[in-house]
mmCIF file of C-alpha atoms and ligand atoms in Angstrom:
data_model
loop_
_atom_site.group_PDB
_atom_site.id
_atom_site.type_symbol
_atom_site.label_atom_id
_atom_site.label_comp_id
_atom_site.label_asym_id
_atom_site.label_seq_id
_atom_site.Cartn_x
_atom_site.Cartn_y
_atom_site.Cartn_z
ATOM 1 C CA MET A 192 18.313 24.137 -22.981
ATOM 2 C CA LYS A 193 19.352 27.456 -24.963
ATOM 3 C CA GLU A 194 16.960 28.775 -27.464
ATOM 4 C CA THR A 195 18.576 31.066 -30.550
ATOM 5 C CA PHE A 196 16.182 33.110 -30.558
ATOM 6 C CA ARG A 197 12.429 34.736 -29.609
ATOM 7 C CA LYS A 198 9.157 33.207 -30.408
ATOM 8 C CA ARG A 199 5.556 34.296 -29.877
ATOM 9 C CA ILE A 200 3.736 31.575 -27.681
ATOM 10 C CA LEU A 201 0.757 31.054 -27.024
ATOM 11 C CA VAL A 202 -0.071 28.258 -23.418
ATOM 12 C CA THR A 203 -3.969 27.567 -23.318
ATOM 13 C CA GLY A 204 -5.061 26.344 -19.671
ATOM 14 C CA GLY A 205 -1.929 28.822 -19.057
ATOM 15 C CA ALA A 206 -3.324 29.339 -15.511
ATOM 16 C CA GLY A 207 -3.668 25.248 -14.805
ATOM 17 C CA PHE A 208 -0.841 23.490 -12.710
ATOM 18 C CA LEU A 209 1.368 21.916 -16.003
ATOM 19 C CA GLY A 210 0.352 25.547 -17.806
ATOM 20 C CA SER A 211 1.899 27.808 -15.486
ATOM 21 C CA HIS A 212 5.138 26.062 -14.431
ATOM 22 C CA LEU A 213 4.758 25.804 -18.794
ATOM 23 C CA CYS A 214 4.689 30.097 -18.968
ATOM 24 C CA GLU A 215 7.210 30.416 -16.441
ATOM 25 C CA ARG A 216 9.972 28.138 -18.401
ATOM 26 C CA LEU A 217 8.700 29.822 -21.486
ATOM 27 C CA LEU A 218 9.923 33.553 -20.381
ATOM 28 C CA ALA A 219 12.735 32.607 -18.436
ATOM 29 C CA GLN A 220 13.766 31.291 -21.539
ATOM 30 C CA GLY A 221 13.159 34.799 -23.022
ATOM 31 C CA HIS A 222 9.662 34.066 -25.183
ATOM 32 C CA ASP A 223 6.593 36.158 -25.381
ATOM 33 C CA VAL A 224 4.004 34.367 -23.691
ATOM 34 C CA LEU A 225 0.546 34.452 -24.335
ATOM 35 C CA CYS A 226 -1.662 32.624 -21.535
ATOM 36 C CA VAL A 227 -4.887 31.183 -22.453
ATOM 37 C CA ASP A 228 -6.848 30.270 -19.648
ATOM 38 C CA ASN A 229 -10.877 30.921 -18.955
ATOM 39 C CA PHE A 230 -10.154 29.776 -14.737
ATOM 40 C CA TYR A 231 -12.859 27.023 -14.793
ATOM 41 C CA THR A 232 -9.673 24.880 -12.705
ATOM 42 C CA GLY A 233 -6.910 27.374 -12.308
ATOM 43 C CA THR A 234 -6.337 30.048 -10.932
ATOM 44 C CA LYS A 235 -4.390 33.894 -10.881
ATOM 45 C CA ASP A 236 -2.959 32.536 -8.477
ATOM 46 C CA ASN A 237 -0.971 30.075 -10.417
ATOM 47 C CA ILE A 238 0.525 32.817 -12.763
ATOM 48 C CA ALA A 239 0.729 36.112 -10.493
ATOM 49 C CA HIS A 240 4.169 35.733 -10.335
ATOM 50 C CA LEU A 241 4.368 36.720 -14.179
ATOM 51 C CA LEU A 242 1.926 38.965 -14.276
ATOM 52 C CA ASP A 243 4.329 42.017 -14.176
ATOM 53 C CA SER A 244 6.851 40.574 -16.711
ATOM 54 C CA PRO A 245 7.009 42.725 -20.211
ATOM 55 C CA ASN A 246 6.693 39.463 -21.741
ATOM 56 C CA PHE A 247 3.831 37.913 -20.598
ATOM 57 C CA GLU A 248 0.073 38.225 -21.612
ATOM 58 C CA LEU A 249 -2.955 36.651 -19.824
ATOM 59 C CA MET A 250 -6.276 36.508 -21.823
ATOM 60 C CA ARG A 251 -9.427 35.246 -20.172
ATOM 61 C CA HIS A 252 -10.474 33.028 -23.292
ATOM 62 C CA ASP A 253 -12.582 30.133 -24.276
ATOM 63 C CA VAL A 254 -11.256 27.757 -26.238
ATOM 64 C CA THR A 255 -14.283 26.311 -27.699
ATOM 65 C CA PHE A 256 -14.547 29.434 -29.307
ATOM 66 C CA PRO A 257 -12.931 30.633 -32.556
ATOM 67 C CA LEU A 258 -9.232 32.888 -31.083
ATOM 68 C CA TYR A 259 -7.243 35.244 -33.827
ATOM 69 C CA VAL A 260 -3.756 35.719 -32.454
ATOM 70 C CA GLU A 261 -0.716 36.204 -34.177
ATOM 71 C CA VAL A 262 2.010 33.510 -32.644
ATOM 72 C CA ASP A 263 4.692 31.219 -33.945
ATOM 73 C CA GLU A 264 3.899 28.460 -31.571
ATOM 74 C CA ILE A 265 0.989 27.072 -29.485
ATOM 75 C CA TYR A 266 0.932 24.486 -26.664
ATOM 76 C CA ASN A 267 -2.380 23.339 -26.194
ATOM 77 C CA LEU A 268 -3.907 22.388 -22.598
ATOM 78 C CA ALA A 269 -6.148 23.486 -21.730
ATOM 79 C CA CYS A 270 -8.804 20.861 -20.244
ATOM 80 C CA PRO A 271 -9.457 19.991 -16.994
ATOM 81 C CA ALA A 272 -7.415 16.743 -15.870
ATOM 82 C CA SER A 273 -8.675 15.197 -12.689
ATOM 83 C CA PRO A 274 -11.236 12.867 -12.071
ATOM 84 C CA ILE A 275 -13.438 14.874 -10.247
ATOM 85 C CA HIS A 276 -13.374 18.623 -11.969
ATOM 86 C CA TYR A 277 -13.610 17.067 -15.566
ATOM 87 C CA GLN A 278 -16.333 14.682 -14.670
ATOM 88 C CA HIS A 279 -18.414 17.937 -13.154
ATOM 89 C CA ASP A 280 -19.479 18.915 -16.802
ATOM 90 C CA PRO A 281 -18.622 16.148 -19.142
ATOM 91 C CA VAL A 282 -20.171 17.694 -21.878
ATOM 92 C CA GLN A 283 -17.931 20.874 -21.391
ATOM 93 C CA THR A 284 -15.119 18.413 -20.939
ATOM 94 C CA THR A 285 -15.895 16.605 -24.214
ATOM 95 C CA LYS A 286 -16.519 20.214 -26.433
ATOM 96 C CA THR A 287 -13.291 21.544 -24.456
ATOM 97 C CA SER A 288 -10.997 19.081 -25.885
ATOM 98 C CA VAL A 289 -12.913 18.670 -29.095
ATOM 99 C CA HIS A 290 -13.678 21.967 -29.779
ATOM 100 C CA GLY A 291 -10.991 23.409 -28.875
ATOM 101 C CA ALA A 292 -9.043 21.437 -30.807
ATOM 102 C CA ILE A 293 -10.647 22.050 -33.780
ATOM 103 C CA ASN A 294 -9.649 25.829 -33.175
ATOM 104 C CA MET A 295 -6.220 26.073 -32.028
ATOM 105 C CA LEU A 296 -5.641 23.969 -34.486
ATOM 106 C CA GLY A 297 -7.511 26.004 -37.239
ATOM 107 C CA LEU A 298 -5.867 28.851 -35.368
ATOM 108 C CA ALA A 299 -1.783 26.842 -35.950
ATOM 109 C CA LYS A 300 -2.800 26.721 -39.556
ATOM 110 C CA ARG A 301 -3.940 30.034 -40.609
ATOM 111 C CA VAL A 302 -0.884 31.631 -39.421
ATOM 112 C CA ARG A 303 1.556 28.433 -39.666
ATOM 113 C CA ALA A 304 2.448 27.705 -36.014
ATOM 114 C CA ARG A 305 3.469 24.645 -34.761
ATOM 115 C CA ILE A 306 1.597 22.879 -32.038
ATOM 116 C CA PHE A 307 1.687 20.922 -29.207
ATOM 117 C CA GLN A 308 -1.446 18.551 -27.517
ATOM 118 C CA ALA A 309 -1.733 18.086 -23.973
ATOM 119 C CA SER A 310 -2.631 14.712 -24.537
ATOM 120 C CA THR A 311 -2.929 11.452 -21.919
ATOM 121 C CA SER A 312 -2.220 8.274 -20.494
ATOM 122 C CA GLU A 313 -6.202 8.157 -20.153
ATOM 123 C CA VAL A 314 -5.932 6.869 -24.229
ATOM 124 C CA TYR A 315 -4.986 3.973 -23.308
ATOM 125 C CA GLY A 316 -7.935 3.492 -20.841
ATOM 126 C CA ASP A 317 -7.602 0.265 -18.864
ATOM 127 C CA ALA A 318 -4.898 -0.941 -20.352
ATOM 128 C CA HIS A 319 -4.194 -4.637 -21.030
ATOM 129 C CA VAL A 320 -0.316 -4.088 -22.401
ATOM 130 C CA HIS A 321 1.761 -3.481 -19.711
ATOM 131 C CA PRO A 322 3.940 -0.978 -19.409
ATOM 132 C CA GLN A 323 1.709 0.973 -22.136
ATOM 133 C CA GLN A 324 3.922 1.482 -25.331
ATOM 134 C CA GLU A 325 2.395 4.356 -28.072
ATOM 135 C CA ALA A 326 2.044 1.816 -30.406
ATOM 136 C CA TYR A 327 -0.967 0.475 -28.115
ATOM 137 C CA TRP A 328 -4.559 1.291 -28.871
ATOM 138 C CA GLY A 329 -5.639 0.957 -25.544
ATOM 139 C CA ASN A 330 -8.990 0.042 -23.791
ATOM 140 C CA VAL A 331 -11.972 2.916 -23.396
ATOM 141 C CA ASN A 332 -15.274 2.315 -22.529
ATOM 142 C CA PRO A 333 -16.470 4.888 -24.753
ATOM 143 C CA ILE A 334 -20.025 5.308 -22.728
ATOM 144 C CA GLY A 335 -19.067 5.230 -19.042
ATOM 145 C CA PRO A 336 -18.063 8.615 -16.251
ATOM 146 C CA ARG A 337 -14.338 8.997 -17.524
ATOM 147 C CA SER A 338 -15.230 8.869 -21.221
ATOM 148 C CA CYS A 339 -15.654 12.636 -21.572
ATOM 149 C CA TYR A 340 -12.155 12.752 -21.055
ATOM 150 C CA ASP A 341 -11.274 9.562 -22.453
ATOM 151 C CA GLU A 342 -12.725 9.600 -25.511
ATOM 152 C CA GLY A 343 -12.696 13.417 -26.374
ATOM 153 C CA LYS A 344 -8.557 13.251 -26.126
ATOM 154 C CA ARG A 345 -8.506 10.495 -28.312
ATOM 155 C CA CYS A 346 -11.008 12.495 -30.566
ATOM 156 C CA ALA A 347 -8.292 15.499 -30.010
ATOM 157 C CA GLU A 348 -5.276 13.286 -31.556
ATOM 158 C CA THR A 349 -7.511 12.031 -34.744
ATOM 159 C CA LEU A 350 -7.820 15.638 -35.180
ATOM 160 C CA PHE A 351 -4.298 16.198 -35.321
ATOM 161 C CA MET A 352 -3.287 13.238 -37.307
ATOM 162 C CA ASP A 353 -5.686 14.296 -39.882
ATOM 163 C CA TYR A 354 -5.059 17.894 -39.619
ATOM 164 C CA ARG A 355 -1.231 16.708 -40.385
ATOM 165 C CA ARG A 356 -2.417 14.545 -42.510
ATOM 166 C CA GLN A 357 -4.369 17.157 -44.458
ATOM 167 C CA HIS A 358 -2.918 20.282 -44.012
ATOM 168 C CA GLY A 359 0.257 19.451 -43.977
ATOM 169 C CA LEU A 360 0.990 21.270 -40.116
ATOM 170 C CA SER A 361 3.837 20.162 -37.866
ATOM 171 C CA ILE A 362 2.219 18.752 -34.951
ATOM 172 C CA LYS A 363 3.602 17.297 -31.419
ATOM 173 C CA ILE A 364 1.283 14.949 -29.217
ATOM 174 C CA ALA A 365 2.269 14.120 -25.911
ATOM 175 C CA ARG A 366 0.717 11.576 -24.045
ATOM 176 C CA ILE A 367 0.844 12.811 -20.428
ATOM 177 C CA PHE A 368 1.525 10.361 -17.235
ATOM 178 C CA ASN A 369 0.622 10.902 -13.532
ATOM 179 C CA THR A 370 2.060 14.071 -12.932
ATOM 180 C CA TYR A 371 2.238 15.903 -9.310
ATOM 181 C CA GLY A 372 4.274 18.688 -8.276
ATOM 182 C CA PRO A 373 3.707 22.178 -6.602
ATOM 183 C CA ARG A 374 0.178 24.892 -7.416
ATOM 184 C CA MET A 375 -1.883 21.070 -8.263
ATOM 185 C CA HIS A 376 -4.860 22.141 -7.078
ATOM 186 C CA PRO A 377 -5.847 21.132 -3.977
ATOM 187 C CA SER A 378 -9.125 19.906 -4.489
ATOM 188 C CA ASP A 379 -8.976 18.779 -7.367
ATOM 189 C CA GLY A 380 -9.490 15.052 -6.011
ATOM 190 C CA ARG A 381 -6.470 13.815 -7.879
ATOM 191 C CA VAL A 382 -4.516 10.772 -5.513
ATOM 192 C CA ILE A 383 -1.355 13.645 -4.548
ATOM 193 C CA SER A 384 -3.321 16.608 -3.704
ATOM 194 C CA ASN A 385 -5.946 14.289 -1.301
ATOM 195 C CA PHE A 386 -3.030 12.610 0.158
ATOM 196 C CA MET A 387 -1.445 15.607 1.060
ATOM 197 C CA MET A 388 -3.795 17.732 2.218
ATOM 198 C CA GLN A 389 -5.428 14.431 4.277
ATOM 199 C CA ALA A 390 -2.372 14.136 5.428
ATOM 200 C CA LEU A 391 -0.511 17.997 6.674
ATOM 201 C CA SER A 392 -4.044 18.361 8.597
ATOM 202 C CA GLY A 393 -4.696 15.310 9.956
ATOM 203 C CA GLN A 394 -7.710 13.823 8.280
ATOM 204 C CA PRO A 395 -7.229 10.321 7.474
ATOM 205 C CA ILE A 396 -5.883 8.675 4.131
ATOM 206 C CA THR A 397 -8.306 7.862 2.090
ATOM 207 C CA VAL A 398 -7.601 5.373 -0.490
ATOM 208 C CA TYR A 399 -10.026 3.543 -2.395
ATOM 209 C CA GLY A 400 -10.372 -0.158 -3.747
ATOM 210 C CA GLU A 401 -7.555 -2.048 -0.847
ATOM 211 C CA GLY A 402 -5.189 0.410 -2.915
ATOM 212 C CA MET A 403 -3.451 -1.990 -4.864
ATOM 213 C CA GLN A 404 -4.214 -0.080 -8.102
ATOM 214 C CA THR A 405 -0.864 1.297 -9.494
ATOM 215 C CA ARG A 406 0.119 4.643 -10.691
ATOM 216 C CA SER A 407 3.441 6.468 -12.100
ATOM 217 C CA PHE A 408 4.194 9.534 -11.111
ATOM 218 C CA CYS A 409 6.543 12.308 -12.435
ATOM 219 C CA TYR A 410 8.033 15.815 -11.359
ATOM 220 C CA VAL A 411 6.041 18.690 -13.147
ATOM 221 C CA ASP A 412 9.873 20.157 -13.764
ATOM 222 C CA ASP A 413 10.554 17.558 -15.274
ATOM 223 C CA MET A 414 7.602 16.791 -17.062
ATOM 224 C CA VAL A 415 7.830 20.997 -18.637
ATOM 225 C CA ASP A 416 11.535 19.570 -20.180
ATOM 226 C CA ALA A 417 9.566 17.079 -21.488
ATOM 227 C CA PHE A 418 7.375 19.330 -22.913
ATOM 228 C CA ILE A 419 9.671 21.821 -24.573
ATOM 229 C CA ARG A 420 12.378 19.452 -25.913
ATOM 230 C CA LEU A 421 9.365 17.864 -27.770
ATOM 231 C CA MET A 422 7.970 20.968 -29.072
ATOM 232 C CA ASN A 423 11.618 21.976 -30.769
ATOM 233 C CA THR A 424 12.189 18.475 -32.915
ATOM 234 C CA PRO A 425 12.459 17.590 -36.075
ATOM 235 C CA ASP A 426 8.910 18.447 -38.045
ATOM 236 C CA GLU A 427 8.729 14.182 -38.860
ATOM 237 C CA LEU A 428 8.536 13.490 -34.670
ATOM 238 C CA THR A 429 5.150 13.649 -34.314
ATOM 239 C CA GLY A 430 4.006 11.422 -31.062
ATOM 240 C CA PRO A 431 2.332 10.391 -29.418
ATOM 241 C CA VAL A 432 4.828 10.419 -27.273
ATOM 242 C CA ASN A 433 4.704 9.320 -23.823
ATOM 243 C CA LEU A 434 6.016 11.255 -21.231
ATOM 244 C CA GLY A 435 5.683 10.263 -17.842
ATOM 245 C CA ASN A 436 8.106 8.283 -14.889
ATOM 246 C CA PRO A 437 8.213 5.191 -15.380
ATOM 247 C CA HIS A 438 8.637 4.196 -11.199
ATOM 248 C CA GLU A 439 5.235 2.481 -10.433
ATOM 249 C CA LEU A 440 3.995 2.028 -7.337
ATOM 250 C CA SER A 441 0.121 1.117 -5.415
ATOM 251 C CA MET A 442 -1.311 3.712 -3.714
ATOM 252 C CA LEU A 443 -1.337 1.915 -0.788
ATOM 253 C CA ASP A 444 2.597 2.820 -0.951
ATOM 254 C CA ILE A 445 2.025 6.251 -2.139
ATOM 255 C CA ALA A 446 0.477 6.782 0.884
ATOM 256 C CA ARG A 447 2.446 5.701 3.236
ATOM 257 C CA ARG A 448 5.063 7.421 1.521
ATOM 258 C CA ILE A 449 2.984 10.910 2.233
ATOM 259 C CA VAL A 450 2.090 10.103 5.914
ATOM 260 C CA ALA A 451 5.805 9.154 6.978
ATOM 261 C CA LEU A 452 7.084 12.383 4.924
ATOM 262 C CA THR A 453 4.971 14.342 6.610
ATOM 263 C CA GLY A 454 5.126 12.933 9.682
ATOM 264 C CA SER A 455 1.576 12.989 9.888
ATOM 265 C CA SER A 456 -0.294 10.813 12.397
ATOM 266 C CA SER A 457 -2.723 10.384 10.058
ATOM 267 C CA GLU A 458 -4.826 6.807 9.574
ATOM 268 C CA ILE A 459 -4.948 5.085 6.285
ATOM 269 C CA VAL A 460 -9.012 4.486 5.351
ATOM 270 C CA PHE A 461 -10.361 2.692 2.989
ATOM 271 C CA LYS A 462 -13.380 3.966 0.462
ATOM 272 C CA PRO A 463 -14.360 2.048 -2.477
ATOM 273 C CA LEU A 464 -12.658 2.128 -5.537
ATOM 274 C CA PRO A 465 -14.146 4.502 -8.680
ATOM 275 C CA LEU A 466 -15.768 2.983 -11.981
ATOM 276 C CA ASP A 467 -13.533 2.410 -14.651
ATOM 277 C CA ASP A 468 -10.754 3.510 -11.943
ATOM 278 C CA PRO A 469 -7.832 2.144 -14.208
ATOM 279 C CA TRP A 470 -5.508 -1.188 -12.422
ATOM 280 C CA HIS A 471 -2.590 -0.186 -13.072
ATOM 281 C CA ARG A 472 -0.683 2.647 -15.169
ATOM 282 C CA ARG A 473 3.322 3.202 -16.179
ATOM 283 C CA PRO A 474 4.943 4.499 -19.508
ATOM 284 C CA ASP A 475 7.505 2.747 -21.485
ATOM 285 C CA ILE A 476 9.795 5.295 -22.314
ATOM 286 C CA ALA A 477 11.913 4.108 -24.498
ATOM 287 C CA LEU A 478 10.459 6.738 -27.600
ATOM 288 C CA ALA A 479 10.779 10.280 -25.341
ATOM 289 C CA ARG A 480 14.518 8.757 -24.323
ATOM 290 C CA ASP A 481 16.178 7.754 -27.707
ATOM 291 C CA ALA A 482 13.958 11.080 -29.769
ATOM 292 C CA LEU A 483 14.209 13.573 -26.664
ATOM 293 C CA GLY A 484 17.593 12.462 -24.685
ATOM 294 C CA TRP A 485 15.271 12.659 -22.152
ATOM 295 C CA THR A 486 15.025 11.002 -18.972
ATOM 296 C CA PRO A 487 12.968 12.295 -15.537
ATOM 297 C CA THR A 488 15.384 13.002 -12.643
ATOM 298 C CA THR A 489 13.264 13.808 -9.854
ATOM 299 C CA PRO A 490 13.029 11.478 -7.669
ATOM 300 C CA LEU A 491 9.700 10.509 -5.605
ATOM 301 C CA ASP A 492 10.489 11.614 -2.132
ATOM 302 C CA GLU A 493 12.540 14.902 -3.542
ATOM 303 C CA GLY A 494 9.167 15.825 -5.943
ATOM 304 C CA LEU A 495 6.889 15.153 -3.178
ATOM 305 C CA ARG A 496 8.867 16.891 -0.333
ATOM 306 C CA ARG A 497 8.924 19.739 -2.591
ATOM 307 C CA THR A 498 4.629 19.158 -3.135
ATOM 308 C CA ALA A 499 4.170 19.323 0.549
ATOM 309 C CA GLN A 500 6.159 22.529 1.302
ATOM 310 C CA HIS A 501 3.159 23.883 -1.714
ATOM 311 C CA PHE A 502 0.661 22.208 0.292
ATOM 312 C CA ARG A 503 1.763 23.834 3.695
ATOM 313 C CA ARG A 504 1.796 27.486 2.322
ATOM 314 C CA VAL A 505 -1.869 26.625 1.095
ATOM 315 C CA LEU A 506 -3.015 25.631 4.588
ATOM 316 C CA GLU A 507 -1.514 28.450 6.131
ATOM 317 C CA ALA A 508 -2.760 30.751 4.061
ATOM 318 C CA ALA A 509 -6.745 29.197 4.674
ATOM 319 C CA GLU A 510 -6.094 29.504 8.470
ATOM 320 C CA SER A 511 -4.687 33.084 8.260
ATOM 321 C CA ARG A 512 -7.549 34.007 6.501
ATOM 322 C CA ALA A 513 -9.904 31.966 8.818
ATOM 323 C CA ALA A 514 -8.684 33.821 11.710
ATOM 324 C CA TYR A 515 -8.637 36.611 9.876
ATOM 325 C CA SER A 516 -12.660 36.880 9.547
ATOM 326 C CA ALA A 517 -12.851 35.214 12.466
HETATM 327 P P1 NAD B 24 -5.588 21.681 -14.587
HETATM 328 O O1 NAD B 24 -7.367 21.864 -14.787
HETATM 329 O O2 NAD B 24 -4.219 22.541 -14.191
HETATM 330 O O3 NAD B 24 -4.756 22.905 -16.078
HETATM 331 C C1 NAD B 24 -5.895 23.321 -17.067
HETATM 332 C C2 NAD B 24 -6.244 24.393 -17.224
HETATM 333 O O4 NAD B 24 -7.389 24.640 -18.496
HETATM 334 C C3 NAD B 24 -6.804 25.587 -16.181
HETATM 335 O O5 NAD B 24 -6.112 26.583 -15.989
HETATM 336 C C4 NAD B 24 -8.248 25.894 -16.852
HETATM 337 O O6 NAD B 24 -8.812 26.818 -16.167
HETATM 338 C C5 NAD B 24 -8.061 25.584 -18.395
HETATM 339 N N1 NAD B 24 -9.705 25.304 -18.920
HETATM 340 C C6 NAD B 24 -9.938 24.502 -19.216
HETATM 341 N N2 NAD B 24 -10.877 24.390 -19.744
HETATM 342 C C7 NAD B 24 -11.054 25.321 -20.895
HETATM 343 C C8 NAD B 24 -11.582 26.249 -21.907
HETATM 344 N N3 NAD B 24 -12.250 25.788 -22.704
HETATM 345 N N4 NAD B 24 -10.866 27.611 -22.238
HETATM 346 C C9 NAD B 24 -9.723 27.663 -21.894
HETATM 347 N N5 NAD B 24 -9.082 27.232 -20.870
HETATM 348 C C10 NAD B 24 -9.708 26.422 -20.320
HETATM 349 O O7 NAD B 24 -4.766 20.554 -14.997
HETATM 350 P P2 NAD B 24 -3.101 20.257 -15.583
HETATM 351 O O8 NAD B 24 -3.077 19.111 -14.438
HETATM 352 O O9 NAD B 24 -2.246 21.368 -15.422
HETATM 353 O O10 NAD B 24 -3.667 19.830 -17.081
HETATM 354 C C11 NAD B 24 -3.386 20.059 -18.214
HETATM 355 C C12 NAD B 24 -3.480 19.122 -19.236
HETATM 356 O O11 NAD B 24 -2.438 18.370 -19.437
HETATM 357 C C13 NAD B 24 -4.366 19.205 -19.560
HETATM 358 O O12 NAD B 24 -4.772 19.479 -21.521
HETATM 359 C C14 NAD B 24 -4.449 17.864 -19.090
HETATM 360 O O13 NAD B 24 -5.801 16.667 -19.720
HETATM 361 C C15 NAD B 24 -3.276 17.213 -19.518
HETATM 362 N N6 NAD B 24 -2.736 15.957 -18.912
HETATM 363 C C16 NAD B 24 -2.185 16.348 -17.292
HETATM 364 C C17 NAD B 24 -1.803 15.145 -16.913
HETATM 365 C C18 NAD B 24 -1.620 15.638 -14.927
HETATM 366 O O14 NAD B 24 -1.032 14.614 -14.460
HETATM 367 N N7 NAD B 24 -1.578 16.442 -14.367
HETATM 368 C C19 NAD B 24 -2.148 14.268 -16.895
HETATM 369 C C20 NAD B 24 -2.388 14.098 -17.929
HETATM 370 C C21 NAD B 24 -2.620 15.314 -19.100
HETATM 371 N N1 UDP B 25 -10.059 29.065 -35.945
HETATM 372 C C1 UDP B 25 -9.482 29.896 -34.821
HETATM 373 N N2 UDP B 25 -8.284 31.209 -35.198
HETATM 374 C C2 UDP B 25 -7.701 31.149 -36.376
HETATM 375 C C3 UDP B 25 -8.700 30.751 -37.453
HETATM 376 C C4 UDP B 25 -10.069 28.970 -37.116
HETATM 377 O O1 UDP B 25 -10.291 29.935 -33.989
HETATM 378 O O2 UDP B 25 -7.270 31.976 -36.280
HETATM 379 C C5 UDP B 25 -10.813 28.256 -35.887
HETATM 380 C C6 UDP B 25 -12.368 28.875 -36.977
HETATM 381 O O3 UDP B 25 -13.088 28.976 -35.992
HETATM 382 C C7 UDP B 25 -12.387 26.943 -37.005
HETATM 383 C C8 UDP B 25 -11.895 26.375 -36.766
HETATM 384 O O4 UDP B 25 -11.100 26.901 -36.158
HETATM 385 O O5 UDP B 25 -13.713 26.417 -37.257
HETATM 386 C C9 UDP B 25 -11.504 25.283 -37.786
HETATM 387 O O6 UDP B 25 -10.547 26.110 -38.624
HETATM 388 P P1 UDP B 25 -10.562 25.856 -40.321
HETATM 389 O O7 UDP B 25 -9.702 26.070 -40.906
HETATM 390 O O8 UDP B 25 -9.153 23.915 -40.054
HETATM 391 O O9 UDP B 25 -11.266 24.894 -40.823
HETATM 392 P P2 UDP B 25 -12.611 26.274 -41.208
HETATM 393 O O10 UDP B 25 -12.235 27.176 -41.173
HETATM 394 O O11 UDP B 25 -12.468 25.657 -42.998
HETATM 395 O O12 UDP B 25 -13.652 25.671 -40.594
HETATM 396 N N1 UDP B 26 -7.209 7.247 -5.463
HETATM 397 C C1 UDP B 26 -6.963 7.112 -4.234
HETATM 398 N N2 UDP B 26 -7.687 8.146 -3.373
HETATM 399 C C2 UDP B 26 -7.789 9.333 -3.042
HETATM 400 C C3 UDP B 26 -8.108 9.806 -4.683
HETATM 401 C C4 UDP B 26 -7.523 8.471 -5.797
HETATM 402 O O1 UDP B 26 -6.832 5.709 -3.751
HETATM 403 O O2 UDP B 26 -7.910 10.693 -2.414
HETATM 404 C C5 UDP B 26 -6.620 6.739 -6.351
HETATM 405 C C6 UDP B 26 -7.743 6.364 -7.634
HETATM 406 O O3 UDP B 26 -8.429 5.463 -7.309
HETATM 407 C C7 UDP B 26 -6.317 6.055 -8.462
HETATM 408 C C8 UDP B 26 -5.221 6.233 -8.144
HETATM 409 O O4 UDP B 26 -5.729 7.252 -7.167
HETATM 410 O O5 UDP B 26 -6.594 4.203 -8.535
HETATM 411 C C9 UDP B 26 -4.955 7.959 -9.071
HETATM 412 O O6 UDP B 26 -6.117 8.296 -9.139
HETATM 413 P P1 UDP B 26 -6.119 10.664 -9.671
HETATM 414 O O7 UDP B 26 -7.598 10.828 -9.756
HETATM 415 O O8 UDP B 26 -5.009 11.037 -9.050
HETATM 416 O O9 UDP B 26 -5.732 10.356 -11.138
HETATM 417 P P2 UDP B 26 -6.224 9.015 -12.361
HETATM 418 O O10 UDP B 26 -6.760 8.220 -11.416
HETATM 419 O O11 UDP B 26 -6.130 10.020 -13.590
HETATM 420 O O12 UDP B 26 -4.426 8.664 -12.789
#
């Protein structure tokens, strides 16, 4: 997408998986990017290649505290995203979603910046409607182990809509479905990173439950494309807008695909299903198609191949570090 002028853009959570790809893309479009991150789950490695760019600035900061900067646009991505990360310190997870949203909305209000919220398909919980449409209000347990994340993100959506109604802010809410690709954290416990690391290192592939639960996986480049398209829509489109790839498959399918694609000899083993694990998930992306002219284009096998290359490099780096220190 061609931009007509250069903007000062804040990306919170910019050192994370999605944030680092977004910073990269915005810089390539010629914008000034301010990446704010407290490195809770993200790393400097993810953005090391951007540090030399004169248009890139990195600030270590926790969004639960106020932030005073001058920017034209804000992408609010700061929040641990994988179940083991967000359940590690659930109170901090809720604070990041809720206090973080209040601070970033306060900032947007002061400088009259447009603001984008990285919401999630988790707002639908263990959905009774399939595929999930934006109009569905969800089926979320308010007191379970996933609630810190689900309810935090739901409250953030409420805050975004209220800042719009009360203060006339220009807001964009994206409900992001499972996304994968290079720079996923190798030990974040998410299914793609787990299966990749297990397959490439010859460990058993841990399928939870019977592996019949489903998810729909979107490649990161497609997702970042959708973020920028949504941000650049007219004020009237606030969202929420579902963003994801409607190609749905079971966890057993994905395990078999990753084993085949990596040429692994790993066996598949079955482990208990975590509490409140959603049974199925697939986005209805009619709104994104119509309003953004967007549809994911990266085929799953191609995305998985690129992701496998990344995890191979992660494993090689770990091996050479081990050899060096031996
Ligand atoms: P990630 O964990 O790689 O990135 C999150 C980033 O936020 C990290 O760099 C982390 O250090 C930073 N962060 C966390 N708490 C912070 C705080 N208090 N202050 C400042 N920085 C903080 O996760 P991701 O997959 O890149 O997810 C990015 C966003 O997208 C999250 O808001 C997540 O909820 C949302 N999302 C992701 C997916 C997905 O499949 N990846 C799906 C739905 C929603
Ligand atoms: N805030 C911020 N940066 C700014 C402006 C505000 O971090 O540039 C924070 C501020 O600390 C406040 C929050 O955003 O707690 C909400 O701001 P708002 O103006 O909406 O509310 P108020 O300041 O009246 O509580
Ligand atoms: N899962 C699995 N094995 C793993 C990790 C996850 O079978 O090693 C399952 C998990 O139970 C869930 C699905 O894969 O049904 C997706 O899990 P993930 O944590 O990636 O995302 P989320 O549950 O938040 O969609």
